[in-house]
Amino acid sequence: MVAPSFPLLELPSDEIIRTLRLINPVQLLNLSLLSKRAKSTVISCKLKANRIGIYFGNEIKIDFHFPSSGIYLKFSMDHGTGTRKIIQKPMRISYFEVRPCGNPGRWFRWINFEYGLMDWVDHFKCVFNQKDTFVEFGRNTFDSNSIYENLKDPTIIHIGTTGSYEFNRQVLKSILPTKELHLDTKAFENWRVPETILMQNIDRLELNNRVRYFKLNELLCTNSKEVVLYSGTLTGKDMNNFLKLWKAGSNSRLEKLFIEFPDREIYDFKGIDYKLVPAEENQQRAFKSRSGETEFLSGEGKDICRFDGIRGTVCDNDGHFYFYVWHDHCIG
Amino acid sequence: MSVENAPVVDVDEAAIPVEKKMYYRFESNDKKEFRVSELAIQQSETLNRLVEAMGYTSEDVENKPAIAIENIDGKTLKLVFQWCEHHKGEAIPVDDGSVPKIVEIPEFDAKLMDIDNGLLFKLIWAADYLNIVQLLNVSCKKVANMAQGKTPAQLRRVYLLPSDEEDEAAKRAAQEAQDPRAREVEEEFEERKRQGGNSFF
């Protein structure tokens, strides 16, 4: 029996958009692939994905997240049998909707010989009104040059355990994110992040997975607005020295520094002039982060002043080190 | 003074003036007449503004001709007014701009919309013209539900979505219908291009 049809695109334009806003994201994706007109109609309903995640591992996977659902896609391609896996035009894309209750929806399969990976990513960015891409690398991944050729301006890059120091070095040599770099220190020889990476002009640098080697010199090399370190090897004395050097002008772009210490470190402010701000007063102070979000300080604060008059506040929360720099645009 | 201590007064209920319900008369484009309560009309922004602007009294409603709704037929208008009467007095939803939007179809609405797609199409056009927000929400939801579980190819058939080539052909046909000389000019242009001419003029 032939299913009854409905001339969707002949409705008033407001009602086409109203209808599309009621359709789930995976079906909107299906619609967007049917024609140029269908694609532009889907774009006009302004469905926005929280982010577009691209994973390069054994295979290429892409996911999007929406407030109450998501889409998960797998790209199948003939990438040859050699040691270097080269990204080719996908032969087949399989995808399904991730539903809030956890059970996956129906799998769809799309076969398109015209689109390369970059075309697909551009299509998703366009249809889901999201410019930011989060790129992650896993084991047995593709050739770094091939990735470079197929990836345009990723916003966030995460390098975890890819199993190849050489790949990690190569990929960071050719591709740098526009906003954030998340690094697992195990990704580098001797667990030591090269200074050439630390000194990049990236908005946010995050080092995680038990940072084994990260000393004061490494911290002074960073050039990011926000630096986040989990389980650093810095000591209380290092932090005292860092604050003294910051006052003298080092890390001038820094806006926020967070360091998670495994053991409670004592930074005694020896030799540093500071003004103690009681907790009641400190907690009223709002810091505007890079992303525009407002964060209220916690506990008592210690205000220090840089040579050019810029203030900074150190807060100790549960033994972790928070340092906020009050540039004009950071005052919330 | 507490409620318990308030003096009891006998009230003659017949003496209380009862506000008379006003029913407006509307006529579809195929001359079918409908009587619709003032409260039901409030669901339609278009009709509500119209009757406010007309300022009819109860006598006017009876004596003057029915208000003509010239672009909606009787069968569709009957559904619209049935829906308005059932939902009269309900708050009109405000769009929060969320995507995907969550809308439930109540049982009454589901039964009312148990109609063929041709009539559903007309119902949405009518609700759009009369600006009945919640009727638009539920009727568009019914259309959206048609996409559930469909493959891309099935979606193309269900929503009658033309391919790029069909869209191009339709655009060309529309242009030609508007300007019969357009095709001749285009052909002339193509011919000159083939001959290697740099300029058309």
PDB file of C-alpha atoms in Angstrom, chain A residues 77-301:
ATOM      1  CA  MET A  77      35.339   4.072   3.405  1.00  0.00           C
ATOM      2  CA  ASP A  78      37.897   2.091   1.484  1.00  0.00           C
ATOM      3  CA  HIS A  79      41.059   3.517   3.036  1.00  0.00           C
ATOM      4  CA  GLY A  80      43.474   0.987   1.534  1.00  0.00           C
ATOM      5  CA  THR A  81      45.448  -1.818   3.104  1.00  0.00           C
ATOM      6  CA  GLY A  82      48.784  -0.030   3.687  1.00  0.00           C
ATOM      7  CA  THR A  83      50.069   1.223   7.020  1.00  0.00           C
ATOM      8  CA  ARG A  84      48.951   4.776   6.268  1.00  0.00           C
ATOM      9  CA  LYS A  85      45.199   5.056   6.351  1.00  0.00           C
ATOM     10  CA  ILE A  86      44.125   7.775   3.950  1.00  0.00           C
ATOM     11  CA  ILE A  87      40.745   9.477   4.235  1.00  0.00           C
ATOM     12  CA  GLN A  88      38.685   8.756   1.137  1.00  0.00           C
ATOM     13  CA  LYS A  89      35.217   9.759   0.069  1.00  0.00           C
ATOM     14  CA  PRO A  90      32.909   7.750   2.344  1.00  0.00           C
ATOM     15  CA  MET A  91      31.074   4.973   0.551  1.00  0.00           C
ATOM     16  CA  ARG A  92      28.407   4.687   3.177  1.00  0.00           C
ATOM     17  CA  ILE A  93      27.280   6.670   6.209  1.00  0.00           C
ATOM     18  CA  SER A  94      25.306   4.886   8.873  1.00  0.00           C
ATOM     19  CA  TYR A  95      23.559   6.913  11.536  1.00  0.00           C
ATOM     20  CA  PHE A  96      20.973   6.749  14.261  1.00  0.00           C
ATOM     21  CA  GLU A  97      19.293   8.978  16.792  1.00  0.00           C
ATOM     22  CA  VAL A  98      20.411   8.752  20.417  1.00  0.00           C
ATOM     23  CA  ARG A  99      17.268   9.103  22.490  1.00  0.00           C
ATOM     24  CA  PRO A 100      17.045  10.441  26.049  1.00  0.00           C
ATOM     25  CA  CYS A 101      15.920   7.059  27.425  1.00  0.00           C
ATOM     26  CA  GLY A 102      19.139   5.499  26.138  1.00  0.00           C
ATOM     27  CA  ASN A 103      17.799   3.094  23.539  1.00  0.00           C
ATOM     28  CA  PRO A 104      19.022   3.873  20.062  1.00  0.00           C
ATOM     29  CA  GLY A 105      16.499   4.674  17.399  1.00  0.00           C
ATOM     30  CA  ARG A 106      16.451   3.171  13.945  1.00  0.00           C
ATOM     31  CA  TRP A 107      19.689   2.979  11.942  1.00  0.00           C
ATOM     32  CA  PHE A 108      19.723   4.836   8.651  1.00  0.00           C
ATOM     33  CA  ARG A 109      22.194   4.411   5.870  1.00  0.00           C
ATOM     34  CA  TRP A 110      23.054   7.061   3.335  1.00  0.00           C
ATOM     35  CA  ILE A 111      25.041   6.357   0.218  1.00  0.00           C
ATOM     36  CA  ASN A 112      26.536   9.359  -1.517  1.00  0.00           C
ATOM     37  CA  PHE A 113      29.547   9.235  -3.795  1.00  0.00           C
ATOM     38  CA  GLU A 114      29.813  12.990  -4.263  1.00  0.00           C
ATOM     39  CA  TYR A 115      30.529  14.245  -0.751  1.00  0.00           C
ATOM     40  CA  GLY A 116      33.967  13.985   0.814  1.00  0.00           C
ATOM     41  CA  LEU A 117      34.427  14.145   4.595  1.00  0.00           C
ATOM     42  CA  MET A 118      34.919  17.935   4.496  1.00  0.00           C
ATOM     43  CA  ASP A 119      31.670  18.365   2.529  1.00  0.00           C
ATOM     44  CA  TRP A 120      29.828  16.290   5.098  1.00  0.00           C
ATOM     45  CA  VAL A 121      31.216  18.324   7.999  1.00  0.00           C
ATOM     46  CA  ASP A 122      30.287  21.554   6.204  1.00  0.00           C
ATOM     47  CA  HIS A 123      26.799  20.176   5.624  1.00  0.00           C
ATOM     48  CA  PHE A 124      26.365  19.352   9.333  1.00  0.00           C
ATOM     49  CA  LYS A 125      27.715  22.739  10.421  1.00  0.00           C
ATOM     50  CA  CYS A 126      25.286  24.453   8.116  1.00  0.00           C
ATOM     51  CA  VAL A 127      22.195  22.375   8.883  1.00  0.00           C
ATOM     52  CA  PHE A 128      22.735  22.343  12.650  1.00  0.00           C
ATOM     53  CA  ASN A 129      23.788  25.991  12.916  1.00  0.00           C
ATOM     54  CA  GLN A 130      27.011  25.174  14.736  1.00  0.00           C
ATOM     55  CA  LYS A 131      30.452  26.379  13.723  1.00  0.00           C
ATOM     56  CA  ASP A 132      32.357  24.689  16.554  1.00  0.00           C
ATOM     57  CA  THR A 133      33.875  21.272  15.978  1.00  0.00           C
ATOM     58  CA  PHE A 134      35.403  19.109  18.680  1.00  0.00           C
ATOM     59  CA  VAL A 135      38.022  16.804  17.184  1.00  0.00           C
ATOM     60  CA  GLU A 136      39.328  13.771  19.013  1.00  0.00           C
ATOM     61  CA  PHE A 137      41.976  11.252  17.994  1.00  0.00           C
ATOM     62  CA  GLY A 138      42.115   7.630  19.066  1.00  0.00           C
ATOM     63  CA  ARG A 139      44.209   4.544  18.315  1.00  0.00           C
ATOM     64  CA  ASN A 140      44.958   3.288  14.782  1.00  0.00           C
ATOM     65  CA  THR A 141      43.919   6.563  13.381  1.00  0.00           C
ATOM     66  CA  PHE A 142      44.382   8.025   9.929  1.00  0.00           C
ATOM     67  CA  ASP A 143      47.426   9.603   8.343  1.00  0.00           C
ATOM     68  CA  SER A 144      48.008  13.085   9.821  1.00  0.00           C
ATOM     69  CA  ASN A 145      48.444  14.739   6.400  1.00  0.00           C
ATOM     70  CA  SER A 146      45.212  13.182   5.242  1.00  0.00           C
ATOM     71  CA  ILE A 147      43.462  14.514   8.358  1.00  0.00           C
ATOM     72  CA  TYR A 148      44.944  17.969   7.758  1.00  0.00           C
ATOM     73  CA  GLU A 149      43.622  17.976   4.181  1.00  0.00           C
ATOM     74  CA  ASN A 150      40.136  17.035   5.325  1.00  0.00           C
ATOM     75  CA  LEU A 151      39.753  19.175   8.429  1.00  0.00           C
ATOM     76  CA  LYS A 152      39.140  22.896   8.388  1.00  0.00           C
ATOM     77  CA  ASP A 153      39.742  25.037  11.491  1.00  0.00           C
ATOM     78  CA  PRO A 154      38.685  22.713  14.303  1.00  0.00           C
ATOM     79  CA  THR A 155      37.561  24.649  17.379  1.00  0.00           C
ATOM     80  CA  ILE A 156      38.623  22.136  20.018  1.00  0.00           C
ATOM     81  CA  ILE A 157      41.172  19.351  19.698  1.00  0.00           C
ATOM     82  CA  HIS A 158      41.571  16.525  22.168  1.00  0.00           C
ATOM     83  CA  ILE A 159      44.575  14.252  21.900  1.00  0.00           C
ATOM     84  CA  GLY A 160      44.347  11.224  24.105  1.00  0.00           C
ATOM     85  CA  THR A 161      46.081   7.888  23.868  1.00  0.00           C
ATOM     86  CA  THR A 162      46.617   7.406  20.160  1.00  0.00           C
ATOM     87  CA  GLY A 163      49.492   4.986  20.654  1.00  0.00           C
ATOM     88  CA  SER A 164      51.890   7.034  18.530  1.00  0.00           C
ATOM     89  CA  TYR A 165      54.017   9.917  19.786  1.00  0.00           C
ATOM     90  CA  GLU A 166      54.975  10.640  16.184  1.00  0.00           C
ATOM     91  CA  PHE A 167      51.342  10.977  15.088  1.00  0.00           C
ATOM     92  CA  ASN A 168      50.597  13.337  17.990  1.00  0.00           C
ATOM     93  CA  ARG A 169      53.618  15.474  17.148  1.00  0.00           C
ATOM     94  CA  GLN A 170      52.739  15.559  13.455  1.00  0.00           C
ATOM     95  CA  VAL A 171      49.090  16.362  13.961  1.00  0.00           C
ATOM     96  CA  LEU A 172      49.844  19.242  16.327  1.00  0.00           C
ATOM     97  CA  LYS A 173      52.428  20.544  13.908  1.00  0.00           C
ATOM     98  CA  SER A 174      49.878  20.846  11.131  1.00  0.00           C
ATOM     99  CA  ILE A 175      46.530  21.353  12.890  1.00  0.00           C
ATOM    100  CA  LEU A 176      45.904  23.643  15.823  1.00  0.00           C
ATOM    101  CA  PRO A 177      42.477  24.446  17.239  1.00  0.00           C
ATOM    102  CA  THR A 178      41.062  27.948  17.116  1.00  0.00           C
ATOM    103  CA  LYS A 179      39.825  27.830  20.732  1.00  0.00           C
ATOM    104  CA  GLU A 180      40.804  24.908  22.952  1.00  0.00           C
ATOM    105  CA  LEU A 181      43.462  22.242  23.159  1.00  0.00           C
ATOM    106  CA  HIS A 182      42.926  19.304  25.514  1.00  0.00           C
ATOM    107  CA  LEU A 183      45.978  17.119  25.940  1.00  0.00           C
ATOM    108  CA  ASP A 184      46.573  13.901  27.721  1.00  0.00           C
ATOM    109  CA  THR A 185      50.207  14.159  28.838  1.00  0.00           C
ATOM    110  CA  LYS A 186      50.647  10.449  28.084  1.00  0.00           C
ATOM    111  CA  ALA A 187      50.465  11.514  24.451  1.00  0.00           C
ATOM    112  CA  PHE A 188      54.051  12.759  24.586  1.00  0.00           C
ATOM    113  CA  GLU A 189      57.434  11.159  25.120  1.00  0.00           C
ATOM    114  CA  ASN A 190      58.420  11.201  28.800  1.00  0.00           C
ATOM    115  CA  TRP A 191      54.950  12.605  29.468  1.00  0.00           C
ATOM    116  CA  ARG A 192      56.364  16.009  28.711  1.00  0.00           C
ATOM    117  CA  VAL A 193      54.376  18.476  26.589  1.00  0.00           C
ATOM    118  CA  PRO A 194      56.701  20.241  24.126  1.00  0.00           C
ATOM    119  CA  GLU A 195      57.185  23.933  24.820  1.00  0.00           C
ATOM    120  CA  THR A 196      56.335  24.723  21.189  1.00  0.00           C
ATOM    121  CA  ILE A 197      52.791  23.566  21.955  1.00  0.00           C
ATOM    122  CA  LEU A 198      52.499  25.258  25.336  1.00  0.00           C
ATOM    123  CA  MET A 199      53.419  28.624  23.891  1.00  0.00           C
ATOM    124  CA  GLN A 200      50.688  28.576  21.219  1.00  0.00           C
ATOM    125  CA  ASN A 201      48.140  31.351  21.230  1.00  0.00           C
ATOM    126  CA  ILE A 202      45.174  29.046  22.012  1.00  0.00           C
ATOM    127  CA  ASP A 203      42.366  30.444  24.191  1.00  0.00           C
ATOM    128  CA  ARG A 204      42.200  27.457  26.540  1.00  0.00           C
ATOM    129  CA  LEU A 205      44.788  24.821  27.298  1.00  0.00           C
ATOM    130  CA  GLU A 206      43.778  21.803  29.357  1.00  0.00           C
ATOM    131  CA  LEU A 207      46.230  19.116  30.456  1.00  0.00           C
ATOM    132  CA  ASN A 208      44.804  16.061  32.094  1.00  0.00           C
ATOM    133  CA  ASN A 209      45.285  12.452  33.096  1.00  0.00           C
ATOM    134  CA  ARG A 210      47.768  12.845  35.945  1.00  0.00           C
ATOM    135  CA  VAL A 211      50.128  15.437  34.573  1.00  0.00           C
ATOM    136  CA  ARG A 212      53.466  13.868  35.507  1.00  0.00           C
ATOM    137  CA  TYR A 213      55.873  16.440  34.224  1.00  0.00           C
ATOM    138  CA  PHE A 214      54.842  20.052  34.437  1.00  0.00           C
ATOM    139  CA  LYS A 215      57.118  22.419  36.276  1.00  0.00           C
ATOM    140  CA  LEU A 216      57.272  26.169  36.745  1.00  0.00           C
ATOM    141  CA  ASN A 217      59.148  26.631  33.483  1.00  0.00           C
ATOM    142  CA  GLU A 218      56.335  24.888  31.572  1.00  0.00           C
ATOM    143  CA  LEU A 219      53.741  27.066  33.283  1.00  0.00           C
ATOM    144  CA  LEU A 220      55.661  30.203  32.341  1.00  0.00           C
ATOM    145  CA  CYS A 221      55.748  29.027  28.713  1.00  0.00           C
ATOM    146  CA  THR A 222      51.961  28.883  28.430  1.00  0.00           C
ATOM    147  CA  ASN A 223      50.342  31.645  26.423  1.00  0.00           C
ATOM    148  CA  SER A 224      46.664  30.793  26.796  1.00  0.00           C
ATOM    149  CA  LYS A 225      43.919  32.878  28.376  1.00  0.00           C
ATOM    150  CA  GLU A 226      42.754  29.920  30.424  1.00  0.00           C
ATOM    151  CA  VAL A 227      45.036  27.155  31.680  1.00  0.00           C
ATOM    152  CA  VAL A 228      43.667  24.068  33.413  1.00  0.00           C
ATOM    153  CA  LEU A 229      45.979  21.453  34.920  1.00  0.00           C
ATOM    154  CA  TYR A 230      44.885  18.257  36.582  1.00  0.00           C
ATOM    155  CA  SER A 231      47.267  16.672  39.068  1.00  0.00           C
ATOM    156  CA  GLY A 232      50.280  18.813  38.361  1.00  0.00           C
ATOM    157  CA  THR A 233      53.777  18.356  39.711  1.00  0.00           C
ATOM    158  CA  LEU A 234      53.981  21.976  40.760  1.00  0.00           C
ATOM    159  CA  THR A 235      54.723  22.715  44.413  1.00  0.00           C
ATOM    160  CA  GLY A 236      53.589  25.495  46.732  1.00  0.00           C
ATOM    161  CA  LYS A 237      56.986  27.089  46.276  1.00  0.00           C
ATOM    162  CA  ASP A 238      56.562  26.993  42.481  1.00  0.00           C
ATOM    163  CA  MET A 239      53.249  28.786  42.842  1.00  0.00           C
ATOM    164  CA  ASN A 240      54.832  31.483  45.008  1.00  0.00           C
ATOM    165  CA  ASN A 241      57.476  32.012  42.355  1.00  0.00           C
ATOM    166  CA  PHE A 242      54.887  32.017  39.593  1.00  0.00           C
ATOM    167  CA  LEU A 243      52.892  34.768  41.348  1.00  0.00           C
ATOM    168  CA  LYS A 244      56.038  36.872  41.776  1.00  0.00           C
ATOM    169  CA  LEU A 245      56.862  36.492  38.080  1.00  0.00           C
ATOM    170  CA  TRP A 246      53.265  37.243  37.075  1.00  0.00           C
ATOM    171  CA  LYS A 247      53.476  40.495  39.061  1.00  0.00           C
ATOM    172  CA  ALA A 248      56.598  41.336  37.079  1.00  0.00           C
ATOM    173  CA  GLY A 249      54.773  40.728  33.770  1.00  0.00           C
ATOM    174  CA  SER A 250      54.935  37.046  32.809  1.00  0.00           C
ATOM    175  CA  ASN A 251      51.906  35.228  31.273  1.00  0.00           C
ATOM    176  CA  SER A 252      50.372  38.581  30.320  1.00  0.00           C
ATOM    177  CA  ARG A 253      47.428  37.025  28.401  1.00  0.00           C
ATOM    178  CA  LEU A 254      46.383  34.815  31.309  1.00  0.00           C
ATOM    179  CA  GLU A 255      42.824  35.300  32.575  1.00  0.00           C
ATOM    180  CA  LYS A 256      42.216  32.174  34.633  1.00  0.00           C
ATOM    181  CA  LEU A 257      44.456  29.443  35.970  1.00  0.00           C
ATOM    182  CA  PHE A 258      43.214  26.312  37.691  1.00  0.00           C
ATOM    183  CA  ILE A 259      45.508  23.683  39.147  1.00  0.00           C
ATOM    184  CA  GLU A 260      44.246  20.556  40.828  1.00  0.00           C
ATOM    185  CA  PHE A 261      46.791  19.376  43.400  1.00  0.00           C
ATOM    186  CA  PRO A 262      46.724  15.729  44.446  1.00  0.00           C
ATOM    187  CA  ASP A 263      47.962  16.703  47.902  1.00  0.00           C
ATOM    188  CA  ARG A 264      47.168  19.895  49.673  1.00  0.00           C
ATOM    189  CA  GLU A 265      49.912  22.331  48.747  1.00  0.00           C
ATOM    190  CA  ILE A 266      50.847  25.343  50.839  1.00  0.00           C
ATOM    191  CA  TYR A 267      51.502  28.519  48.964  1.00  0.00           C
ATOM    192  CA  ASP A 268      52.396  30.892  51.734  1.00  0.00           C
ATOM    193  CA  PHE A 269      52.777  34.126  49.729  1.00  0.00           C
ATOM    194  CA  LYS A 270      56.225  34.560  51.190  1.00  0.00           C
ATOM    195  CA  GLY A 271      57.660  37.800  49.810  1.00  0.00           C
ATOM    196  CA  ILE A 272      54.405  38.748  48.018  1.00  0.00           C
ATOM    197  CA  ASP A 273      52.349  41.777  49.015  1.00  0.00           C
ATOM    198  CA  TYR A 274      48.694  40.881  49.039  1.00  0.00           C
ATOM    199  CA  LYS A 275      45.381  42.104  50.400  1.00  0.00           C
ATOM    200  CA  LEU A 276      43.157  39.552  52.094  1.00  0.00           C
ATOM    201  CA  VAL A 277      39.538  39.693  50.916  1.00  0.00           C
ATOM    202  CA  PRO A 278      37.153  38.042  53.418  1.00  0.00           C
ATOM    203  CA  ALA A 279      34.988  35.215  52.088  1.00  0.00           C
ATOM    204  CA  GLU A 280      31.719  37.211  52.382  1.00  0.00           C
ATOM    205  CA  GLU A 281      33.143  39.937  50.169  1.00  0.00           C
ATOM    206  CA  ASN A 282      35.099  37.658  47.840  1.00  0.00           C
ATOM    207  CA  GLN A 283      32.058  35.498  47.081  1.00  0.00           C
ATOM    208  CA  GLN A 284      30.229  38.563  45.752  1.00  0.00           C
ATOM    209  CA  ARG A 285      32.820  39.055  43.039  1.00  0.00           C
ATOM    210  CA  ALA A 286      31.837  37.832  39.581  1.00  0.00           C
ATOM    211  CA  PHE A 287      34.400  36.773  36.998  1.00  0.00           C
ATOM    212  CA  LYS A 288      33.380  36.770  33.341  1.00  0.00           C
ATOM    213  CA  SER A 289      35.009  33.850  31.596  1.00  0.00           C
ATOM    214  CA  ARG A 290      36.160  33.616  27.997  1.00  0.00           C
ATOM    215  CA  SER A 291      32.916  31.935  26.973  1.00  0.00           C
ATOM    216  CA  GLY A 292      30.928  34.805  28.483  1.00  0.00           C
ATOM    217  CA  GLU A 293      29.723  32.825  31.494  1.00  0.00           C
ATOM    218  CA  THR A 294      29.839  34.441  34.919  1.00  0.00           C
ATOM    219  CA  GLU A 295      31.564  32.651  37.770  1.00  0.00           C
ATOM    220  CA  PHE A 296      31.387  33.748  41.406  1.00  0.00           C
ATOM    221  CA  LEU A 297      34.598  33.376  43.392  1.00  0.00           C
ATOM    222  CA  SER A 298      34.612  31.048  46.378  1.00  0.00           C
ATOM    223  CA  GLY A 299      36.204  31.208  49.815  1.00  0.00           C
ATOM    224  CA  GLU A 300      38.484  34.007  50.825  1.00  0.00           C
ATOM    225  CA  GLY A 301      40.664  35.705  48.234  1.00  0.00           C
TER     226      GLY A 301
END
